[in-house]
PDB file of C-alpha atoms in Angstrom:
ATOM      1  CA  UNK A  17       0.000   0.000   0.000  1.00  0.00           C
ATOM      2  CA  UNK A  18       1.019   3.507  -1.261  1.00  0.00           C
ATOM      3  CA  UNK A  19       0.628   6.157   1.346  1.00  0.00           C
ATOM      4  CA  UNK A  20       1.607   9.901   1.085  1.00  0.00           C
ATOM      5  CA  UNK A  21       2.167  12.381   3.743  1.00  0.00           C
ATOM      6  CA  UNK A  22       0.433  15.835   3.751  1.00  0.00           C
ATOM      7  CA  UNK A  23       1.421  18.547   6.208  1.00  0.00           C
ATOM      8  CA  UNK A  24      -1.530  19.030   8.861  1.00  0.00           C
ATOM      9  CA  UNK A  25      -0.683  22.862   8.442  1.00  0.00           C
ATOM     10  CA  UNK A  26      -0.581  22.651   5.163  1.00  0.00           C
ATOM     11  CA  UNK A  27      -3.945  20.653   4.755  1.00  0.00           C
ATOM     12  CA  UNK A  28      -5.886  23.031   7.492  1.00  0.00           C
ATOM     13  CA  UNK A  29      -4.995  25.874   5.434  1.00  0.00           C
ATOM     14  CA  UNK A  30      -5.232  25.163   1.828  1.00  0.00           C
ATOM     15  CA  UNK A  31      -7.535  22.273   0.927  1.00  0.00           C
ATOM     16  CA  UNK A  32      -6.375  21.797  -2.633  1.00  0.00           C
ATOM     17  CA  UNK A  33      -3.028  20.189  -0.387  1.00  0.00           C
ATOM     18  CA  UNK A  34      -4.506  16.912  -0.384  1.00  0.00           C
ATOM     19  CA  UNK A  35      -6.096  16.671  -3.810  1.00  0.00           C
ATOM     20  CA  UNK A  36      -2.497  17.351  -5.188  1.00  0.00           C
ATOM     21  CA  UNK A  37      -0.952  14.454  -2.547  1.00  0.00           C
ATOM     22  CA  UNK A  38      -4.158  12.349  -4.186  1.00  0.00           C
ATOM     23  CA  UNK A  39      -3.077  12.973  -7.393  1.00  0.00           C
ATOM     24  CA  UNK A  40       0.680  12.652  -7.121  1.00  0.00           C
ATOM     25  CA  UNK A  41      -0.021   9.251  -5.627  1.00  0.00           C
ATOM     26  CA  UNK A  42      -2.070   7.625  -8.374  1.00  0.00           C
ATOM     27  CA  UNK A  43      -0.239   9.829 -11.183  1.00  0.00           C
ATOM     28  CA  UNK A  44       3.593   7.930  -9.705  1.00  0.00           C
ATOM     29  CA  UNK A  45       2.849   4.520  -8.153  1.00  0.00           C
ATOM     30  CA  UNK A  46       2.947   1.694 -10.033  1.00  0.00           C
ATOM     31  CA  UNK A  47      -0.064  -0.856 -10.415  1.00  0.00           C
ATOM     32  CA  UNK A  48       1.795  -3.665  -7.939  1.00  0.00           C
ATOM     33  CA  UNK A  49       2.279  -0.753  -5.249  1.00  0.00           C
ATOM     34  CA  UNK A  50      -1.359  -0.084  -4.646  1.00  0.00           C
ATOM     35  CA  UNK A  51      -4.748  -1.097  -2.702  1.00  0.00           C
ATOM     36  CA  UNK A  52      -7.358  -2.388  -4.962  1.00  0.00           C
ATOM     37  CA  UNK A  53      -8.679   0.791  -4.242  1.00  0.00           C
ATOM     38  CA  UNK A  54      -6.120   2.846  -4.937  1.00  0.00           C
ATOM     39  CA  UNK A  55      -5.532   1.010  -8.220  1.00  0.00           C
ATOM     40  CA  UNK A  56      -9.092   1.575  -9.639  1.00  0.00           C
ATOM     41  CA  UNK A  57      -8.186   5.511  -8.729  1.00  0.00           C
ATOM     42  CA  UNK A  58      -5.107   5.028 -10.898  1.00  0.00           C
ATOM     43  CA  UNK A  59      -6.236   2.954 -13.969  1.00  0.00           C
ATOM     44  CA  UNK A  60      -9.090   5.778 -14.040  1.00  0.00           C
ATOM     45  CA  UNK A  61      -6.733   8.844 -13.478  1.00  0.00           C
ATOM     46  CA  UNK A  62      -4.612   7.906 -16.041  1.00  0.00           C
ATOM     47  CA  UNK A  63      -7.696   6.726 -18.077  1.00  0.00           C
ATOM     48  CA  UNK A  64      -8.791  10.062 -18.213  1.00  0.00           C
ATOM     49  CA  UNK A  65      -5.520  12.198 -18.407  1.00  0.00           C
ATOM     50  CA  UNK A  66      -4.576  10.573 -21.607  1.00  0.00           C
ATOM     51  CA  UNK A  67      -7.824  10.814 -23.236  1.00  0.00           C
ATOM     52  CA  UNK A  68      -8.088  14.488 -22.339  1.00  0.00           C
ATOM     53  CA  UNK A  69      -4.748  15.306 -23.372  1.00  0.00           C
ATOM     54  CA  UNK A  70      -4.779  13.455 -26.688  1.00  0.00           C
ATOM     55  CA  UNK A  71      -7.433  11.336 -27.017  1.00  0.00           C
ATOM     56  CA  UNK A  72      -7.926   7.528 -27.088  1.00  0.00           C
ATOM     57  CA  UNK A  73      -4.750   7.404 -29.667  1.00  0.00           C
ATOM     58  CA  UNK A  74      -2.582   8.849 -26.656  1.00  0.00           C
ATOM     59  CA  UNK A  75      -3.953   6.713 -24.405  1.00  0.00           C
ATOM     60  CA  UNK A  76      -3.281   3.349 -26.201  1.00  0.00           C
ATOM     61  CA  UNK A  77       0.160   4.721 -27.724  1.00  0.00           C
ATOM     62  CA  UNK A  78       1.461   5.378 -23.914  1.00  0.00           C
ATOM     63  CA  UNK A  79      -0.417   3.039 -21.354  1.00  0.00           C
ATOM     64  CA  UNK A  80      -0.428   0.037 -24.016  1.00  0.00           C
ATOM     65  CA  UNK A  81      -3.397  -2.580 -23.423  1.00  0.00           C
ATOM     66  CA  UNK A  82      -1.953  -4.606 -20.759  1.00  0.00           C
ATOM     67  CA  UNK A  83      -3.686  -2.916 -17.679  1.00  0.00           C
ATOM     68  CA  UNK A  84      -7.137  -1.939 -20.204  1.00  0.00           C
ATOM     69  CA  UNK A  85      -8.689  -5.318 -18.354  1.00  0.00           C
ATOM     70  CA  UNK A  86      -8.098  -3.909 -15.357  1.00  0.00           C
ATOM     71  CA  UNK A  87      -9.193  -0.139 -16.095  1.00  0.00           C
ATOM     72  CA  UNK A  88     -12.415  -1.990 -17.933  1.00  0.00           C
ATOM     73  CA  UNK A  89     -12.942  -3.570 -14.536  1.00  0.00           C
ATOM     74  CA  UNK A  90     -12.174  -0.126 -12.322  1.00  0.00           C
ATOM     75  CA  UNK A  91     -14.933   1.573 -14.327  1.00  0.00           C
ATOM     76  CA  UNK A  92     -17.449  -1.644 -13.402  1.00  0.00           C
ATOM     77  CA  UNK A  93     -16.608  -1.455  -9.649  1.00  0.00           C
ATOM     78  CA  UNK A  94     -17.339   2.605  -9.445  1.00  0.00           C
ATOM     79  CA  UNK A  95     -20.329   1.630 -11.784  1.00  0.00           C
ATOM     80  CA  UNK A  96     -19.679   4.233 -14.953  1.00  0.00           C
ATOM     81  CA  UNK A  97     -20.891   2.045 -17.473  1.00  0.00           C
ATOM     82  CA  UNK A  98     -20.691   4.804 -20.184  1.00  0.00           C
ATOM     83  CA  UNK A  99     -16.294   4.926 -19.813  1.00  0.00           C
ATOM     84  CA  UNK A 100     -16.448   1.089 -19.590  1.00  0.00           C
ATOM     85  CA  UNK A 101     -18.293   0.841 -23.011  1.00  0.00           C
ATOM     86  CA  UNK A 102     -16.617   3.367 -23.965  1.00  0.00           C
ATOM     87  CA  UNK A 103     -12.758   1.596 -23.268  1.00  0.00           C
ATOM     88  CA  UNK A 104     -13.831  -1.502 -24.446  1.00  0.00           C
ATOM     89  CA  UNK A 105     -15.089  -0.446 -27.635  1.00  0.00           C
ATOM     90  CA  UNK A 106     -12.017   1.059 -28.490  1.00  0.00           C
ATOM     91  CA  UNK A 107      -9.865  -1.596 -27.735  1.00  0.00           C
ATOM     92  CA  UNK A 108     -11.925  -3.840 -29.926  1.00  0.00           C
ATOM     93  CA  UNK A 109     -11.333  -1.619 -33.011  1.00  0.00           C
ATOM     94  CA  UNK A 110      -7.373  -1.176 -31.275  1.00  0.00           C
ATOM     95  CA  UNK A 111      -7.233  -5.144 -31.712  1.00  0.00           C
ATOM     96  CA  UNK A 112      -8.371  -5.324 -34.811  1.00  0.00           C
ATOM     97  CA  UNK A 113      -6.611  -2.261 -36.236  1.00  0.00           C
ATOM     98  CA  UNK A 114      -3.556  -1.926 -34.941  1.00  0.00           C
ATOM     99  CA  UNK A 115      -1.985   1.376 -33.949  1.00  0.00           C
ATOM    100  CA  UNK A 116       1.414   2.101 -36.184  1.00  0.00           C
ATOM    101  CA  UNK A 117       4.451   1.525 -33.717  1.00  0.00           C
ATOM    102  CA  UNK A 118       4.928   5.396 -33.530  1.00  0.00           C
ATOM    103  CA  UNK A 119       8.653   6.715 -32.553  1.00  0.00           C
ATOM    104  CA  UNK A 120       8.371   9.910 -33.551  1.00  0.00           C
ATOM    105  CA  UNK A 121       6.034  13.068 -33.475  1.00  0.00           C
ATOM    106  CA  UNK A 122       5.755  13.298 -36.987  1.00  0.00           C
ATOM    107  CA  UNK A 123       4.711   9.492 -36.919  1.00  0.00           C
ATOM    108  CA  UNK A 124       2.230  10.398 -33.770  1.00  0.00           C
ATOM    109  CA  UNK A 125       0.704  13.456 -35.815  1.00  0.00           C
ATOM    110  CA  UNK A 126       0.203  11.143 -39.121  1.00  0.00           C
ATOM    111  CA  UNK A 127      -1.562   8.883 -36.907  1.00  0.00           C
ATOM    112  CA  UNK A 128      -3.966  11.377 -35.591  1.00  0.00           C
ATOM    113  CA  UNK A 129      -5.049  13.181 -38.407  1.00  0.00           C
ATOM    114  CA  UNK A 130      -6.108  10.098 -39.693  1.00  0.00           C
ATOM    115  CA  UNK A 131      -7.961  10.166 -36.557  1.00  0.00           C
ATOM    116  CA  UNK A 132      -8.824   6.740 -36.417  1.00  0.00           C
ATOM    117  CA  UNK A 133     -10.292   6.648 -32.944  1.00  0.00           C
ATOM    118  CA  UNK A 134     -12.019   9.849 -32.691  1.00  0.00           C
ATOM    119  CA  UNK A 135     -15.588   8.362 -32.505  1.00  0.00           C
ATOM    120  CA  UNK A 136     -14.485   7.394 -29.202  1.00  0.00           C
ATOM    121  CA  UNK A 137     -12.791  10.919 -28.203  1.00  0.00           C
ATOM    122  CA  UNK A 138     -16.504  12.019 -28.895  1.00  0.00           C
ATOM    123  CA  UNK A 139     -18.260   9.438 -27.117  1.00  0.00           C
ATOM    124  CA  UNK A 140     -16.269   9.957 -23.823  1.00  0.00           C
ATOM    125  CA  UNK A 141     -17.073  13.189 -23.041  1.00  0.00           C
ATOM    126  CA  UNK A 142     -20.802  12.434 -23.614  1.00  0.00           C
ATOM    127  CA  UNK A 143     -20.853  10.350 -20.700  1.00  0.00           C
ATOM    128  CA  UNK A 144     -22.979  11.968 -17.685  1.00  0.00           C
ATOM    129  CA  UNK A 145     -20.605  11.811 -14.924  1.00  0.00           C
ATOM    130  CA  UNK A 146     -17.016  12.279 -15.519  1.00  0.00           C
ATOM    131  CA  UNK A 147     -13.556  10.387 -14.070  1.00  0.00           C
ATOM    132  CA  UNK A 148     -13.046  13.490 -12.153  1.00  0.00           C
ATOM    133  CA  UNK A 149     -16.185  12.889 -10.206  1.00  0.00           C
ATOM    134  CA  UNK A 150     -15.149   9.420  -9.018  1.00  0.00           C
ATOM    135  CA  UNK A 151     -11.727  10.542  -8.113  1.00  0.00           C
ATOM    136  CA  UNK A 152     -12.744  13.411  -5.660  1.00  0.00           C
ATOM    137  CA  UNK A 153     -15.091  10.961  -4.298  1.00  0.00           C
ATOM    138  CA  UNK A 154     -12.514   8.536  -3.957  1.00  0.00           C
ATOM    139  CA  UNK A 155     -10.624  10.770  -2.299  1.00  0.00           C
ATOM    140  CA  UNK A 156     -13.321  12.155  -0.274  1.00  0.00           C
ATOM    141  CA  UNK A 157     -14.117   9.266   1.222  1.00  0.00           C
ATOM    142  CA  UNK A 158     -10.368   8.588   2.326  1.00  0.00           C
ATOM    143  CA  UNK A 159     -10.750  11.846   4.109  1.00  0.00           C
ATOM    144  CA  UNK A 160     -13.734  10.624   5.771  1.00  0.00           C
ATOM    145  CA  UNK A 161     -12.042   7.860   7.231  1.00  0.00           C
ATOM    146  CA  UNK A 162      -8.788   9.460   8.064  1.00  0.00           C
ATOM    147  CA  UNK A 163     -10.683  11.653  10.478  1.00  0.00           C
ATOM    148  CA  UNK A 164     -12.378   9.325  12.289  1.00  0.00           C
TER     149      UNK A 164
END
């Protein structure tokens, strides 16, 4: 288990101190360091910071597919059914067309003005609730129990 210390100062007098602690622990740990909890909050942070910063292309070009089983199950067990569909559609079409091994940026901007996976891009921010809503809860509810 990952843990991360936050300065009770700091925390009592700037609350954004342990959103950035949250965040700096799912953004660096690696899968094998984590809670089951904390892993879903990972596999969906990094989930969504890919996609946001470059779409589903980014996302399969730097995570790969080997944790999208597990990120498909993170977004069952926090019941978003939209991302799952979402994820898994886009592997399926990631399977069966293959992303160019890309080394370069010219190579990575070739590959997304074709824009292969944009349908998905779309589709994601559709969804009613958002990854950012589950990871504030997620970390909300840490809070909860820290203080008790």
């Amino acid at each position: 288990m990952m843990r991360r210390k936050v300065n009770r100062r700091a925390y009592d007098e700037w609350n954004g101190c342990a959103w950035n602690a949250f965040v700096d622990l799912v953004a660096t740990g690696e899968p094998n360091d984590f809670t089951d909890i904390q892993l879903r909050a990972h596999l969906i942070f990094w989930y969504d910071a890919e996609v946001a910063n470059g779409g589903h292309l980014q996302y399969f070009v730097n995570q790969g597919t080997e944790q999208v089983a597990a990120t498909l199950q993170a977004w069952k067990d926090v019941e978003m059914p939209c991302h799952q569909r979402i994820l898994s559609d886009a592997f399926e079409f990631v399977e069966l067309n293959p992303i160019n091994n890309i080394e370069t940026v010219e190579e990575y901007v070739a590959e997304a003005i074709e824009d292969k996976l944009g349908q998905f891009d779309s589709e994601f921010y559709k969804c009613d609730r958002q990854p950012m809503d589950v990871l504030e809860g997620f970390l909300q509810r840490t809070l909860r129990i820290l203080s008790n």
